Coordinates of C-alpha atoms and ligand atoms in Angstrom, one line a residue:
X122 CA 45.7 -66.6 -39.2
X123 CA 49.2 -66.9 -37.7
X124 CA 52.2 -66.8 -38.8
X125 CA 53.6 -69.8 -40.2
X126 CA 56.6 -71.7 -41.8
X127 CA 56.5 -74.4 -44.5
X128 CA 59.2 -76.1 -46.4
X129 CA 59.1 -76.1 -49.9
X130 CA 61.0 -77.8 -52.4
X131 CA 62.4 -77.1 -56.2
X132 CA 62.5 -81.0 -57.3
X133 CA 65.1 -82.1 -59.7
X134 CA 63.2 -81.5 -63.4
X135 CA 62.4 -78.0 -62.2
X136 CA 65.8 -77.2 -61.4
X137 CA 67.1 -78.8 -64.6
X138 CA 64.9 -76.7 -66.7
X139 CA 66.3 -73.6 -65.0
X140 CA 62.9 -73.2 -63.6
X141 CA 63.8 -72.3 -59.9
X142 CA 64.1 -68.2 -60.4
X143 CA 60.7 -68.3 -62.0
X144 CA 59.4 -70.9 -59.3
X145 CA 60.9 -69.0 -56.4
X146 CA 59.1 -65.6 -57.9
X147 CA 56.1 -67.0 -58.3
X148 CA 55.9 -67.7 -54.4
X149 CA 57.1 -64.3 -53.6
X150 CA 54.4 -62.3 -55.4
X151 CA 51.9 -64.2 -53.0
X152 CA 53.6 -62.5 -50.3
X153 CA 56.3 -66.0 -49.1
X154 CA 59.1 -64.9 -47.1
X155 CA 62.0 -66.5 -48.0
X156 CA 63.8 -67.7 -44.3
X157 CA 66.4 -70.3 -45.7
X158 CA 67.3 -72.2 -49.3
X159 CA 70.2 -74.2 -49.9
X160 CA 70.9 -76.5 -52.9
X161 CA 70.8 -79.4 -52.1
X162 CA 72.2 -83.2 -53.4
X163 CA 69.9 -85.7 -51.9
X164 CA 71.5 -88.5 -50.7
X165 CA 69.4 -92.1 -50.8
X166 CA 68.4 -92.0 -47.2
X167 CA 67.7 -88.7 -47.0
X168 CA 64.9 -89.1 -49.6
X169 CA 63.8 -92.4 -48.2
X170 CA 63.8 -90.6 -44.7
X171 CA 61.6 -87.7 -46.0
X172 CA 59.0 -89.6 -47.6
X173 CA 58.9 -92.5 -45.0
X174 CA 55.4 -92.2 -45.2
X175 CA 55.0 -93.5 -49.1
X176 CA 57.1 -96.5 -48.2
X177 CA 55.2 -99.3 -49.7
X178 CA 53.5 -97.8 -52.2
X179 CA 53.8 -98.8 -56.0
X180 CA 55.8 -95.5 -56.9
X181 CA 58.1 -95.3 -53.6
X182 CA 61.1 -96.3 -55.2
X183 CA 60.9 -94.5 -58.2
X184 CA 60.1 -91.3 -56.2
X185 CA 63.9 -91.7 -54.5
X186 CA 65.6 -92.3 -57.7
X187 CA 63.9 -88.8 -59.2
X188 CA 64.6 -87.0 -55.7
X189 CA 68.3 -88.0 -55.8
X190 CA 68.7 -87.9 -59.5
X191 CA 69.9 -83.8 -59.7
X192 CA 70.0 -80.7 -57.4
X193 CA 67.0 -79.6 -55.1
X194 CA 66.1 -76.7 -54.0
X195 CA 65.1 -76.7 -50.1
X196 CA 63.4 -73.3 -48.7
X197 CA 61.8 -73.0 -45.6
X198 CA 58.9 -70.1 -46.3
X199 CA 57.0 -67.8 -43.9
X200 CA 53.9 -66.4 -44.1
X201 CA 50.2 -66.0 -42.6
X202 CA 48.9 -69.4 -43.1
X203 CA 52.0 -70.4 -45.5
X204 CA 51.0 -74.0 -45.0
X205 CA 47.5 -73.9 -46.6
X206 CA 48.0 -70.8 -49.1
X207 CA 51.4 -72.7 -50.8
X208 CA 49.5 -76.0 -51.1
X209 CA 47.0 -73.4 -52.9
X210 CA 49.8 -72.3 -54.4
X211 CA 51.1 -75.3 -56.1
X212 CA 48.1 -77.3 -57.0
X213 CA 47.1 -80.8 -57.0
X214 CA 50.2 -83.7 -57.1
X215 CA 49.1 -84.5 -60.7
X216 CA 49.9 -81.2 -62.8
X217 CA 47.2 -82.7 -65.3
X218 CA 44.6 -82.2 -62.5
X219 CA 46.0 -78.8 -61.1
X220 CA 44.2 -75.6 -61.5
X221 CA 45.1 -73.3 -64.0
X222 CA 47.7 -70.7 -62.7
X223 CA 49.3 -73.3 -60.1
X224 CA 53.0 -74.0 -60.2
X225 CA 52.3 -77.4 -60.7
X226 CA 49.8 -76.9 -63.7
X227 CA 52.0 -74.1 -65.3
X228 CA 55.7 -76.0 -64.7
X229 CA 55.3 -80.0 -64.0
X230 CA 55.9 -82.4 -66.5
X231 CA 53.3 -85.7 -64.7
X232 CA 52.7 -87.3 -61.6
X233 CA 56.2 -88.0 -60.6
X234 CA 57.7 -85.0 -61.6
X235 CA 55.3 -82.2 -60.1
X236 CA 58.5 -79.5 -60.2
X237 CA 57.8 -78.7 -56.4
X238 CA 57.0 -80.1 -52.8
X239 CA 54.8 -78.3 -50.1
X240 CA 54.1 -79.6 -47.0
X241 CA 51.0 -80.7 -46.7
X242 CA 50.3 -79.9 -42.8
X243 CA 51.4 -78.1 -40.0
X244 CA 52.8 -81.4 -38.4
X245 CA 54.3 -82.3 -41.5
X246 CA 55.8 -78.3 -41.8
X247 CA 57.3 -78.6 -38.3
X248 CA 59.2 -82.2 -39.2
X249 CA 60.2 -81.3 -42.8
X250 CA 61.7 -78.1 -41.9
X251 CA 63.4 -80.0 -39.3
X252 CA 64.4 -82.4 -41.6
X253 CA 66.6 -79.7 -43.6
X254 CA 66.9 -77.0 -41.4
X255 CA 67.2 -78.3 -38.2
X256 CA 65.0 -75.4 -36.6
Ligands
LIG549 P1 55.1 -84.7 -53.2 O1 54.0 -83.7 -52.9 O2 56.5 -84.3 -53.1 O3 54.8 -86.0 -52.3 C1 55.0 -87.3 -52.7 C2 55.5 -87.4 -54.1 O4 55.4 -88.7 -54.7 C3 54.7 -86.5 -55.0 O5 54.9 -85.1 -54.8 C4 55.1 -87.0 -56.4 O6 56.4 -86.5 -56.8 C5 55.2 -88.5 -56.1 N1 53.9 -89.2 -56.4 C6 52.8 -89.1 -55.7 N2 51.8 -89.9 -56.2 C7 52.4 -90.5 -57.3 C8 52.0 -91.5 -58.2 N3 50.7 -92.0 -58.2 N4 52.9 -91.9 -59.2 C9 54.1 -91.4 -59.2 N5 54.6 -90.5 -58.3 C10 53.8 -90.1 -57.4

């Protein structure tokens, strides 16, 4: 396994339930390096921008108005194979379906509001951190 980086992000209910100290410990006991974070206000084509690729779909609109709607964390992580193991990490989009002990099954509130992003491959990894960090 190689070293890797992977953006990861503390979405707008998370942050407004003062959830991001617990979210950001929760990736640094599996061993995440954090590289960068910044809080972040979204604007509207930032968040269309990032998630160009749901344009079109039923809950695209929606998604920007929650991503702009409060503060996001943005952190670029490192690890060994930080793509895969934080998708691990933060469980399946729908917190209902998540397994137990993900952030997503212990912190988000439905679909929409999942409480984090993860990149979801090393292609996507390489533009999102782009995206935000320009590195
Ligand atoms: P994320 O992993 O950031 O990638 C796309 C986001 O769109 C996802 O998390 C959710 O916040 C949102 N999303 C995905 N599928 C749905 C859906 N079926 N209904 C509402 N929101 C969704």
């Amino acid at each position: 396994m190689s070293l890797e980086r992977t953006l990861f992000i503390v979405k707008p209910d998370a942050v407004r339930r003062n959830l991001m100290g617990r979210i950001l410990a929760h990736v640094e006991e599996q061993d995440f390096r954090i590289v960068e974070a910044r809080l972040a206000r979204l604007t509207r084509e930032e968040a269309q921008t990032f998630y160009a690729e749901h344009l079109g779909k039923p809950f695209f609109n929606d998604l920007v108005e929650y991503m702009t709607s409060g503060p996001v964390l943005l952190v670029c992580l490192e690890r060994e194979g930080a793509v895969a193991k934080l998708r691990q990490v933060v469980g399946a989009t729908d917190p209902a379906l998540a397994a137990i002990g993900t952030v997503r099954k212990l912190f988000g509130e439905s679909k929409q509001s999942n409480s984090v992003h993860a990149s979801d491959s090393p292609a996507s990894s390489e533009r999102e951190v782009r995206f935000f960090f320009g590195t």
